[in-house]
Amino acid sequence: MTRDLITRLFIPRRPAIPESVAPGLYHFMREHDGLYTRFHLRVEPDGAGTLIANATAAAQLSPSGVLIARGLMEGLPREQILRELGRVFHGASQENLRRDLARMEQLLDELAAPGDTYPIINLEDAEISPHEARLMAPLEADIPLAAPEKLTPILDKLWQIGIPHAVILAPENPEPAYLVRAVERAEDLGLICGVSGRASGLVRGSLLDDLAMAGVDHVTVFYASAQAAVHDALFGEGDHQAAQQVFARTQELEVADVGHIPLVQATVGELEDTLEALLAMNVPNAAFFAIATAANESAEGAILAPAMRQVAAQVEEDASEAQVRYIWEPPLEYDPQRPLAEQVRGGPRAGGDLAVRIEPDGAVIPPRGPYRVAGNILTDDWAAIWAHETFRRYRERVQAPTRCDVCPGLAICAADCPREPAGWARIANRES
């Protein structure tokens, strides 16, 4: 067994070791000090696996670790687990098996209280080796809202593949019944499920209460600035107030909430005040995405490529000082054919480098680079999608060294240099 946050894009592996538990995704709830933690045990075809707590903390497991984890979370007696271990792993000493069992019990206790129910997983912690964790599928799928007949098969496929976390991307005026049904289906399957969108569309009527009743795990809303005028210029009149209402209500409902902060010239200058405003509303989680441009002059307020590194450093410094838990989302390349506010409202293509975007027709898109379809989750085998040229090029790019002597160890640099346009995400109508 090894321990660590999952901070790495996943790469297939196939060690020749005996299978102890059938491949698949297993869902458990475990109580610790009066609080319940949601565990997902993902078992690979080779018998090894990954144990994920609230999609936040994780550990890689050997086949014996997988068998022990499943037994403990199913409440089996220790002696029964030891007998099963001895049956599957011939020749292992009882001393070693008991030691492994004790280590797994300790690990479960450590993972049982990761501290917050919103998943904060950047591609790399700067102190972690670049080859620590290698898995076979992303942790998260971001899916635009659609009718249940389109979303339900996609959510079912996520469970079958072993992707434990779904985020439903709500449009500006979402159909409440569609949104609630999507959350209900995800929860029925055992998936962790979040909703992300503009506050004005989520604060209407009883939608937040209905989502909480359906079992939503977190709600992410745009919060561009502590200044209402700056925020509303991007997201519409009254949306700043709506965001405050969302945060107040989600806390009453005990649902994790996240401030989704776009980085453009109008918002970067007052970022410190924005983070302080979020903390004043008891919102400790933030997700950042930048709208960047390679143009030589300011493009309607997008951040110029040479300034991206400085902006990234400011973001990480301000977030650290404010003690905000944050995640980087891949920068989005500015499109001169569309208004900046429209692009900001659209949000990032995917919610991080450990996520994929899945369109309502099933098309699977990597989080960075040109908008290219790697396959269809509804009709193609996942192994073929993951091995597609689009993902191979993506993996090669994020694995290549991107840190330099000038870069002060920024977390955003783990996937790509923030000032390099080749590492930005492009929108659907700009594929080249």
PDB file of C-alpha atoms in Angstrom, residues 185-411:
ATOM      1  CA  ARG A 185     -29.758   9.333 -10.361  1.00  0.00           C
ATOM      2  CA  ALA A 186     -26.160  10.014  -9.397  1.00  0.00           C
ATOM      3  CA  GLU A 187     -26.977   9.485  -5.734  1.00  0.00           C
ATOM      4  CA  ASP A 188     -28.938   6.308  -6.487  1.00  0.00           C
ATOM      5  CA  LEU A 189     -25.824   4.938  -8.175  1.00  0.00           C
ATOM      6  CA  GLY A 190     -23.557   5.971  -5.313  1.00  0.00           C
ATOM      7  CA  LEU A 191     -21.711   8.686  -7.230  1.00  0.00           C
ATOM      8  CA  ILE A 192     -20.516  11.876  -5.578  1.00  0.00           C
ATOM      9  CA  CYS A 193     -22.493  14.608  -7.322  1.00  0.00           C
ATOM     10  CA  GLY A 194     -22.137  18.358  -7.509  1.00  0.00           C
ATOM     11  CA  VAL A 195     -23.960  21.135  -9.357  1.00  0.00           C
ATOM     12  CA  SER A 196     -22.179  24.121 -10.877  1.00  0.00           C
ATOM     13  CA  GLY A 197     -23.693  27.231 -12.425  1.00  0.00           C
ATOM     14  CA  ARG A 198     -24.783  30.837 -12.142  1.00  0.00           C
ATOM     15  CA  ALA A 199     -26.377  31.755  -8.823  1.00  0.00           C
ATOM     16  CA  SER A 200     -29.404  33.449 -10.395  1.00  0.00           C
ATOM     17  CA  GLY A 201     -30.436  30.161 -11.972  1.00  0.00           C
ATOM     18  CA  LEU A 202     -30.006  28.106  -8.795  1.00  0.00           C
ATOM     19  CA  VAL A 203     -31.621  30.394  -6.247  1.00  0.00           C
ATOM     20  CA  ARG A 204     -35.072  30.288  -7.849  1.00  0.00           C
ATOM     21  CA  GLY A 205     -37.956  28.805  -5.893  1.00  0.00           C
ATOM     22  CA  SER A 206     -37.140  25.713  -3.873  1.00  0.00           C
ATOM     23  CA  LEU A 207     -34.440  24.404  -6.221  1.00  0.00           C
ATOM     24  CA  LEU A 208     -31.618  24.434  -3.657  1.00  0.00           C
ATOM     25  CA  ASP A 209     -33.800  22.660  -1.108  1.00  0.00           C
ATOM     26  CA  ASP A 210     -34.864  20.115  -3.725  1.00  0.00           C
ATOM     27  CA  LEU A 211     -31.241  19.478  -4.693  1.00  0.00           C
ATOM     28  CA  ALA A 212     -30.304  18.963  -1.061  1.00  0.00           C
ATOM     29  CA  MET A 213     -33.209  16.554  -0.642  1.00  0.00           C
ATOM     30  CA  ALA A 214     -32.017  14.691  -3.758  1.00  0.00           C
ATOM     31  CA  GLY A 215     -28.601  14.291  -2.127  1.00  0.00           C
ATOM     32  CA  VAL A 216     -26.360  16.857  -3.851  1.00  0.00           C
ATOM     33  CA  ASP A 217     -22.884  16.879  -2.315  1.00  0.00           C
ATOM     34  CA  HIS A 218     -21.683  20.343  -3.305  1.00  0.00           C
ATOM     35  CA  VAL A 219     -22.919  23.473  -5.082  1.00  0.00           C
ATOM     36  CA  THR A 220     -20.497  25.689  -7.013  1.00  0.00           C
ATOM     37  CA  VAL A 221     -21.543  29.179  -8.093  1.00  0.00           C
ATOM     38  CA  PHE A 222     -19.647  31.943  -9.834  1.00  0.00           C
ATOM     39  CA  TYR A 223     -18.317  34.647  -7.535  1.00  0.00           C
ATOM     40  CA  ALA A 224     -16.179  37.049  -9.545  1.00  0.00           C
ATOM     41  CA  SER A 225     -15.697  39.831  -7.036  1.00  0.00           C
ATOM     42  CA  ALA A 226     -16.595  41.186  -3.654  1.00  0.00           C
ATOM     43  CA  GLN A 227     -17.836  44.233  -5.561  1.00  0.00           C
ATOM     44  CA  ALA A 228     -21.357  43.678  -6.839  1.00  0.00           C
ATOM     45  CA  ALA A 229     -20.842  45.973  -9.837  1.00  0.00           C
ATOM     46  CA  VAL A 230     -17.814  44.023 -11.064  1.00  0.00           C
ATOM     47  CA  HIS A 231     -19.529  40.667 -10.615  1.00  0.00           C
ATOM     48  CA  ASP A 232     -22.837  41.726 -12.136  1.00  0.00           C
ATOM     49  CA  ALA A 233     -21.092  43.201 -15.185  1.00  0.00           C
ATOM     50  CA  LEU A 234     -20.017  39.644 -15.996  1.00  0.00           C
ATOM     51  CA  PHE A 235     -22.935  37.581 -14.711  1.00  0.00           C
ATOM     52  CA  GLY A 236     -25.966  39.824 -14.916  1.00  0.00           C
ATOM     53  CA  GLU A 237     -27.774  42.317 -12.738  1.00  0.00           C
ATOM     54  CA  GLY A 238     -28.541  40.933  -9.289  1.00  0.00           C
ATOM     55  CA  ASP A 239     -26.387  37.806  -9.606  1.00  0.00           C
ATOM     56  CA  HIS A 240     -24.000  38.972  -6.870  1.00  0.00           C
ATOM     57  CA  GLN A 241     -26.871  39.128  -4.417  1.00  0.00           C
ATOM     58  CA  ALA A 242     -28.096  35.764  -5.666  1.00  0.00           C
ATOM     59  CA  ALA A 243     -24.668  34.254  -4.957  1.00  0.00           C
ATOM     60  CA  GLN A 244     -24.844  35.491  -1.389  1.00  0.00           C
ATOM     61  CA  GLN A 245     -28.279  33.916  -1.070  1.00  0.00           C
ATOM     62  CA  VAL A 246     -26.979  30.600  -2.438  1.00  0.00           C
ATOM     63  CA  PHE A 247     -24.126  30.497   0.063  1.00  0.00           C
ATOM     64  CA  ALA A 248     -26.429  31.315   2.948  1.00  0.00           C
ATOM     65  CA  ARG A 249     -28.925  28.626   1.996  1.00  0.00           C
ATOM     66  CA  THR A 250     -26.412  25.863   1.227  1.00  0.00           C
ATOM     67  CA  GLN A 251     -24.910  26.346   4.657  1.00  0.00           C
ATOM     68  CA  GLU A 252     -28.332  26.059   6.253  1.00  0.00           C
ATOM     69  CA  LEU A 253     -28.818  22.869   4.252  1.00  0.00           C
ATOM     70  CA  GLU A 254     -25.325  21.619   5.236  1.00  0.00           C
ATOM     71  CA  VAL A 255     -24.247  21.302   1.607  1.00  0.00           C
ATOM     72  CA  ALA A 256     -20.631  22.143   0.729  1.00  0.00           C
ATOM     73  CA  ASP A 257     -20.382  25.367  -1.262  1.00  0.00           C
ATOM     74  CA  VAL A 258     -17.690  26.687  -3.583  1.00  0.00           C
ATOM     75  CA  GLY A 259     -16.877  30.113  -4.964  1.00  0.00           C
ATOM     76  CA  HIS A 260     -16.086  29.816  -8.682  1.00  0.00           C
ATOM     77  CA  ILE A 261     -13.728  32.705  -9.450  1.00  0.00           C
ATOM     78  CA  PRO A 262     -12.966  33.792 -13.044  1.00  0.00           C
ATOM     79  CA  LEU A 263      -9.583  35.445 -13.495  1.00  0.00           C
ATOM     80  CA  VAL A 264      -9.775  38.383 -15.890  1.00  0.00           C
ATOM     81  CA  GLN A 265      -8.298  41.868 -15.611  1.00  0.00           C
ATOM     82  CA  ALA A 266     -11.374  43.205 -13.837  1.00  0.00           C
ATOM     83  CA  THR A 267     -11.250  40.548 -11.088  1.00  0.00           C
ATOM     84  CA  VAL A 268      -7.552  39.937 -10.456  1.00  0.00           C
ATOM     85  CA  GLY A 269      -6.861  43.331  -8.889  1.00  0.00           C
ATOM     86  CA  GLU A 270      -9.279  42.766  -6.027  1.00  0.00           C
ATOM     87  CA  LEU A 271      -8.779  39.032  -5.529  1.00  0.00           C
ATOM     88  CA  GLU A 272      -7.697  39.420  -1.912  1.00  0.00           C
ATOM     89  CA  ASP A 273     -10.949  41.216  -1.082  1.00  0.00           C
ATOM     90  CA  THR A 274     -12.931  38.565  -2.949  1.00  0.00           C
ATOM     91  CA  LEU A 275     -11.404  35.731  -0.921  1.00  0.00           C
ATOM     92  CA  GLU A 276     -11.981  37.641   2.304  1.00  0.00           C
ATOM     93  CA  ALA A 277     -15.625  38.149   1.326  1.00  0.00           C
ATOM     94  CA  LEU A 278     -16.027  34.418   0.710  1.00  0.00           C
ATOM     95  CA  LEU A 279     -14.533  33.596   4.084  1.00  0.00           C
ATOM     96  CA  ALA A 280     -16.818  36.147   5.739  1.00  0.00           C
ATOM     97  CA  MET A 281     -19.708  34.130   4.267  1.00  0.00           C
ATOM     98  CA  ASN A 282     -18.120  30.906   5.614  1.00  0.00           C
ATOM     99  CA  VAL A 283     -17.181  29.679   2.135  1.00  0.00           C
ATOM    100  CA  PRO A 284     -13.695  28.090   2.472  1.00  0.00           C
ATOM    101  CA  ASN A 285     -13.514  26.552  -1.020  1.00  0.00           C
ATOM    102  CA  ALA A 286     -12.569  28.246  -4.284  1.00  0.00           C
ATOM    103  CA  ALA A 287     -12.076  27.150  -7.893  1.00  0.00           C
ATOM    104  CA  PHE A 288     -10.077  29.396 -10.241  1.00  0.00           C
ATOM    105  CA  PHE A 289     -10.078  29.598 -14.026  1.00  0.00           C
ATOM    106  CA  ALA A 290      -8.471  32.223 -16.229  1.00  0.00           C
ATOM    107  CA  ILE A 291      -9.492  33.635 -19.588  1.00  0.00           C
ATOM    108  CA  ALA A 292      -6.148  34.164 -21.322  1.00  0.00           C
ATOM    109  CA  THR A 293      -4.993  35.531 -24.646  1.00  0.00           C
ATOM    110  CA  ALA A 294      -1.816  35.346 -26.689  1.00  0.00           C
ATOM    111  CA  ALA A 295      -2.578  38.716 -28.271  1.00  0.00           C
ATOM    112  CA  ASN A 296      -0.055  41.504 -27.826  1.00  0.00           C
ATOM    113  CA  GLU A 297      -2.670  43.902 -26.533  1.00  0.00           C
ATOM    114  CA  SER A 298      -5.485  43.621 -24.035  1.00  0.00           C
ATOM    115  CA  ALA A 299      -8.336  41.622 -25.514  1.00  0.00           C
ATOM    116  CA  GLU A 300     -11.436  43.020 -23.823  1.00  0.00           C
ATOM    117  CA  GLY A 301     -10.011  42.316 -20.383  1.00  0.00           C
ATOM    118  CA  ALA A 302      -8.570  38.828 -20.900  1.00  0.00           C
ATOM    119  CA  ILE A 303      -5.215  38.177 -19.232  1.00  0.00           C
ATOM    120  CA  LEU A 304      -2.204  38.452 -21.512  1.00  0.00           C
ATOM    121  CA  ALA A 305      -0.055  35.331 -21.764  1.00  0.00           C
ATOM    122  CA  PRO A 306       3.123  36.898 -20.284  1.00  0.00           C
ATOM    123  CA  ALA A 307       1.114  38.002 -17.222  1.00  0.00           C
ATOM    124  CA  MET A 308      -0.347  34.557 -16.505  1.00  0.00           C
ATOM    125  CA  ARG A 309       2.552  33.432 -14.327  1.00  0.00           C
ATOM    126  CA  GLN A 310       2.342  36.571 -12.203  1.00  0.00           C
ATOM    127  CA  VAL A 311      -1.426  36.161 -11.853  1.00  0.00           C
ATOM    128  CA  ALA A 312      -0.983  32.516 -10.835  1.00  0.00           C
ATOM    129  CA  ALA A 313       1.550  33.479  -8.185  1.00  0.00           C
ATOM    130  CA  GLN A 314      -0.816  36.131  -6.835  1.00  0.00           C
ATOM    131  CA  VAL A 315      -3.711  33.688  -6.700  1.00  0.00           C
ATOM    132  CA  GLU A 316      -1.764  31.071  -4.793  1.00  0.00           C
ATOM    133  CA  GLU A 317      -0.297  33.628  -2.388  1.00  0.00           C
ATOM    134  CA  ASP A 318      -3.687  35.218  -1.670  1.00  0.00           C
ATOM    135  CA  ALA A 319      -5.385  31.833  -1.273  1.00  0.00           C
ATOM    136  CA  SER A 320      -2.672  30.653   1.098  1.00  0.00           C
ATOM    137  CA  GLU A 321      -2.872  33.776   3.238  1.00  0.00           C
ATOM    138  CA  ALA A 322      -6.662  33.521   3.364  1.00  0.00           C
ATOM    139  CA  GLN A 323      -6.399  29.781   4.167  1.00  0.00           C
ATOM    140  CA  VAL A 324      -8.776  28.989   1.341  1.00  0.00           C
ATOM    141  CA  ARG A 325      -8.829  25.489  -0.135  1.00  0.00           C
ATOM    142  CA  TYR A 326      -8.556  25.919  -3.869  1.00  0.00           C
ATOM    143  CA  ILE A 327      -8.341  24.076  -7.150  1.00  0.00           C
ATOM    144  CA  TRP A 328      -6.913  25.203 -10.478  1.00  0.00           C
ATOM    145  CA  GLU A 329      -8.996  24.627 -13.565  1.00  0.00           C
ATOM    146  CA  PRO A 330      -7.307  24.724 -16.994  1.00  0.00           C
ATOM    147  CA  PRO A 331      -7.121  28.241 -18.460  1.00  0.00           C
ATOM    148  CA  LEU A 332      -9.522  28.980 -21.285  1.00  0.00           C
ATOM    149  CA  GLU A 333      -8.247  30.636 -24.453  1.00  0.00           C
ATOM    150  CA  TYR A 334     -10.008  33.929 -25.198  1.00  0.00           C
ATOM    151  CA  ASP A 335     -12.153  33.920 -28.319  1.00  0.00           C
ATOM    152  CA  PRO A 336     -12.165  37.366 -30.026  1.00  0.00           C
ATOM    153  CA  GLN A 337     -15.405  36.430 -31.808  1.00  0.00           C
ATOM    154  CA  ARG A 338     -17.418  36.348 -28.555  1.00  0.00           C
ATOM    155  CA  PRO A 339     -17.926  38.857 -25.733  1.00  0.00           C
ATOM    156  CA  LEU A 340     -15.701  38.272 -22.706  1.00  0.00           C
ATOM    157  CA  ALA A 341     -18.691  38.117 -20.333  1.00  0.00           C
ATOM    158  CA  GLU A 342     -20.223  35.313 -22.418  1.00  0.00           C
ATOM    159  CA  GLN A 343     -17.007  33.309 -22.182  1.00  0.00           C
ATOM    160  CA  VAL A 344     -16.731  33.877 -18.442  1.00  0.00           C
ATOM    161  CA  ARG A 345     -20.292  32.691 -17.931  1.00  0.00           C
ATOM    162  CA  GLY A 346     -19.528  29.524 -19.861  1.00  0.00           C
ATOM    163  CA  GLY A 347     -16.890  28.586 -17.311  1.00  0.00           C
ATOM    164  CA  PRO A 348     -13.942  26.251 -17.907  1.00  0.00           C
ATOM    165  CA  ARG A 349     -14.142  23.223 -20.159  1.00  0.00           C
ATOM    166  CA  ALA A 350     -13.471  20.844 -17.265  1.00  0.00           C
ATOM    167  CA  GLY A 351     -13.132  21.222 -13.542  1.00  0.00           C
ATOM    168  CA  GLY A 352      -9.446  20.340 -13.290  1.00  0.00           C
ATOM    169  CA  ASP A 353      -6.739  18.182 -14.789  1.00  0.00           C
ATOM    170  CA  LEU A 354      -8.176  15.073 -13.146  1.00  0.00           C
ATOM    171  CA  ALA A 355     -11.512  15.618 -14.869  1.00  0.00           C
ATOM    172  CA  VAL A 356     -12.977  15.084 -18.322  1.00  0.00           C
ATOM    173  CA  ARG A 357     -15.853  16.817 -20.037  1.00  0.00           C
ATOM    174  CA  ILE A 358     -18.651  14.638 -21.352  1.00  0.00           C
ATOM    175  CA  GLU A 359     -21.170  16.258 -23.648  1.00  0.00           C
ATOM    176  CA  PRO A 360     -24.852  15.211 -23.492  1.00  0.00           C
ATOM    177  CA  ASP A 361     -24.375  13.155 -26.677  1.00  0.00           C
ATOM    178  CA  GLY A 362     -21.644  11.139 -24.918  1.00  0.00           C
ATOM    179  CA  ALA A 363     -18.589  12.807 -26.506  1.00  0.00           C
ATOM    180  CA  VAL A 364     -15.545  12.681 -24.210  1.00  0.00           C
ATOM    181  CA  ILE A 365     -13.205  15.707 -24.248  1.00  0.00           C
ATOM    182  CA  PRO A 366      -9.895  16.092 -22.352  1.00  0.00           C
ATOM    183  CA  PRO A 367      -9.538  19.113 -20.050  1.00  0.00           C
ATOM    184  CA  ARG A 368      -6.868  20.955 -22.060  1.00  0.00           C
ATOM    185  CA  GLY A 369      -5.825  21.673 -25.607  1.00  0.00           C
ATOM    186  CA  PRO A 370      -7.957  21.756 -28.751  1.00  0.00           C
ATOM    187  CA  TYR A 371     -11.579  20.689 -28.471  1.00  0.00           C
ATOM    188  CA  ARG A 372     -11.225  17.166 -29.856  1.00  0.00           C
ATOM    189  CA  VAL A 373     -13.433  14.179 -29.202  1.00  0.00           C
ATOM    190  CA  ALA A 374     -11.606  11.097 -27.911  1.00  0.00           C
ATOM    191  CA  GLY A 375     -14.636   8.841 -28.245  1.00  0.00           C
ATOM    192  CA  ASN A 376     -18.208   8.367 -27.081  1.00  0.00           C
ATOM    193  CA  ILE A 377     -18.797   7.060 -23.581  1.00  0.00           C
ATOM    194  CA  LEU A 378     -22.147   5.591 -24.647  1.00  0.00           C
ATOM    195  CA  THR A 379     -20.896   3.579 -27.605  1.00  0.00           C
ATOM    196  CA  ASP A 380     -17.119   3.124 -27.289  1.00  0.00           C
ATOM    197  CA  ASP A 381     -15.117   0.971 -24.915  1.00  0.00           C
ATOM    198  CA  TRP A 382     -13.510   3.097 -22.198  1.00  0.00           C
ATOM    199  CA  ALA A 383     -10.091   1.524 -22.704  1.00  0.00           C
ATOM    200  CA  ALA A 384     -10.209   2.625 -26.345  1.00  0.00           C
ATOM    201  CA  ILE A 385     -11.215   6.155 -25.358  1.00  0.00           C
ATOM    202  CA  TRP A 386      -8.431   6.405 -22.777  1.00  0.00           C
ATOM    203  CA  ALA A 387      -5.879   5.132 -25.293  1.00  0.00           C
ATOM    204  CA  HIS A 388      -7.072   7.556 -27.997  1.00  0.00           C
ATOM    205  CA  GLU A 389      -4.500   9.823 -29.606  1.00  0.00           C
ATOM    206  CA  THR A 390      -6.168  12.864 -28.048  1.00  0.00           C
ATOM    207  CA  PHE A 391      -5.577  11.622 -24.528  1.00  0.00           C
ATOM    208  CA  ARG A 392      -2.121  10.275 -25.370  1.00  0.00           C
ATOM    209  CA  ARG A 393      -1.015  13.730 -26.473  1.00  0.00           C
ATOM    210  CA  TYR A 394      -2.617  15.267 -23.414  1.00  0.00           C
ATOM    211  CA  ARG A 395      -0.769  12.878 -21.093  1.00  0.00           C
ATOM    212  CA  GLU A 396       2.524  13.530 -22.845  1.00  0.00           C
ATOM    213  CA  ARG A 397       2.086  17.260 -22.391  1.00  0.00           C
ATOM    214  CA  VAL A 398       1.145  17.238 -18.708  1.00  0.00           C
ATOM    215  CA  GLN A 399       3.938  14.751 -17.939  1.00  0.00           C
ATOM    216  CA  ALA A 400       6.599  16.881 -19.642  1.00  0.00           C
ATOM    217  CA  PRO A 401       8.651  19.102 -17.282  1.00  0.00           C
ATOM    218  CA  THR A 402       6.947  22.494 -17.049  1.00  0.00           C
ATOM    219  CA  ARG A 403       8.709  24.061 -14.076  1.00  0.00           C
ATOM    220  CA  CYS A 404      11.514  26.546 -14.616  1.00  0.00           C
ATOM    221  CA  ASP A 405      13.951  28.525 -12.512  1.00  0.00           C
ATOM    222  CA  VAL A 406      11.696  31.577 -12.773  1.00  0.00           C
ATOM    223  CA  CYS A 407       8.561  29.716 -11.654  1.00  0.00           C
ATOM    224  CA  PRO A 408       8.397  29.636  -7.822  1.00  0.00           C
ATOM    225  CA  GLY A 409       6.935  26.130  -7.513  1.00  0.00           C
ATOM    226  CA  LEU A 410       3.380  27.063  -8.417  1.00  0.00           C
ATOM    227  CA  ALA A 411       0.764  24.314  -8.250  1.00  0.00           C
TER     228      ALA A 411
END
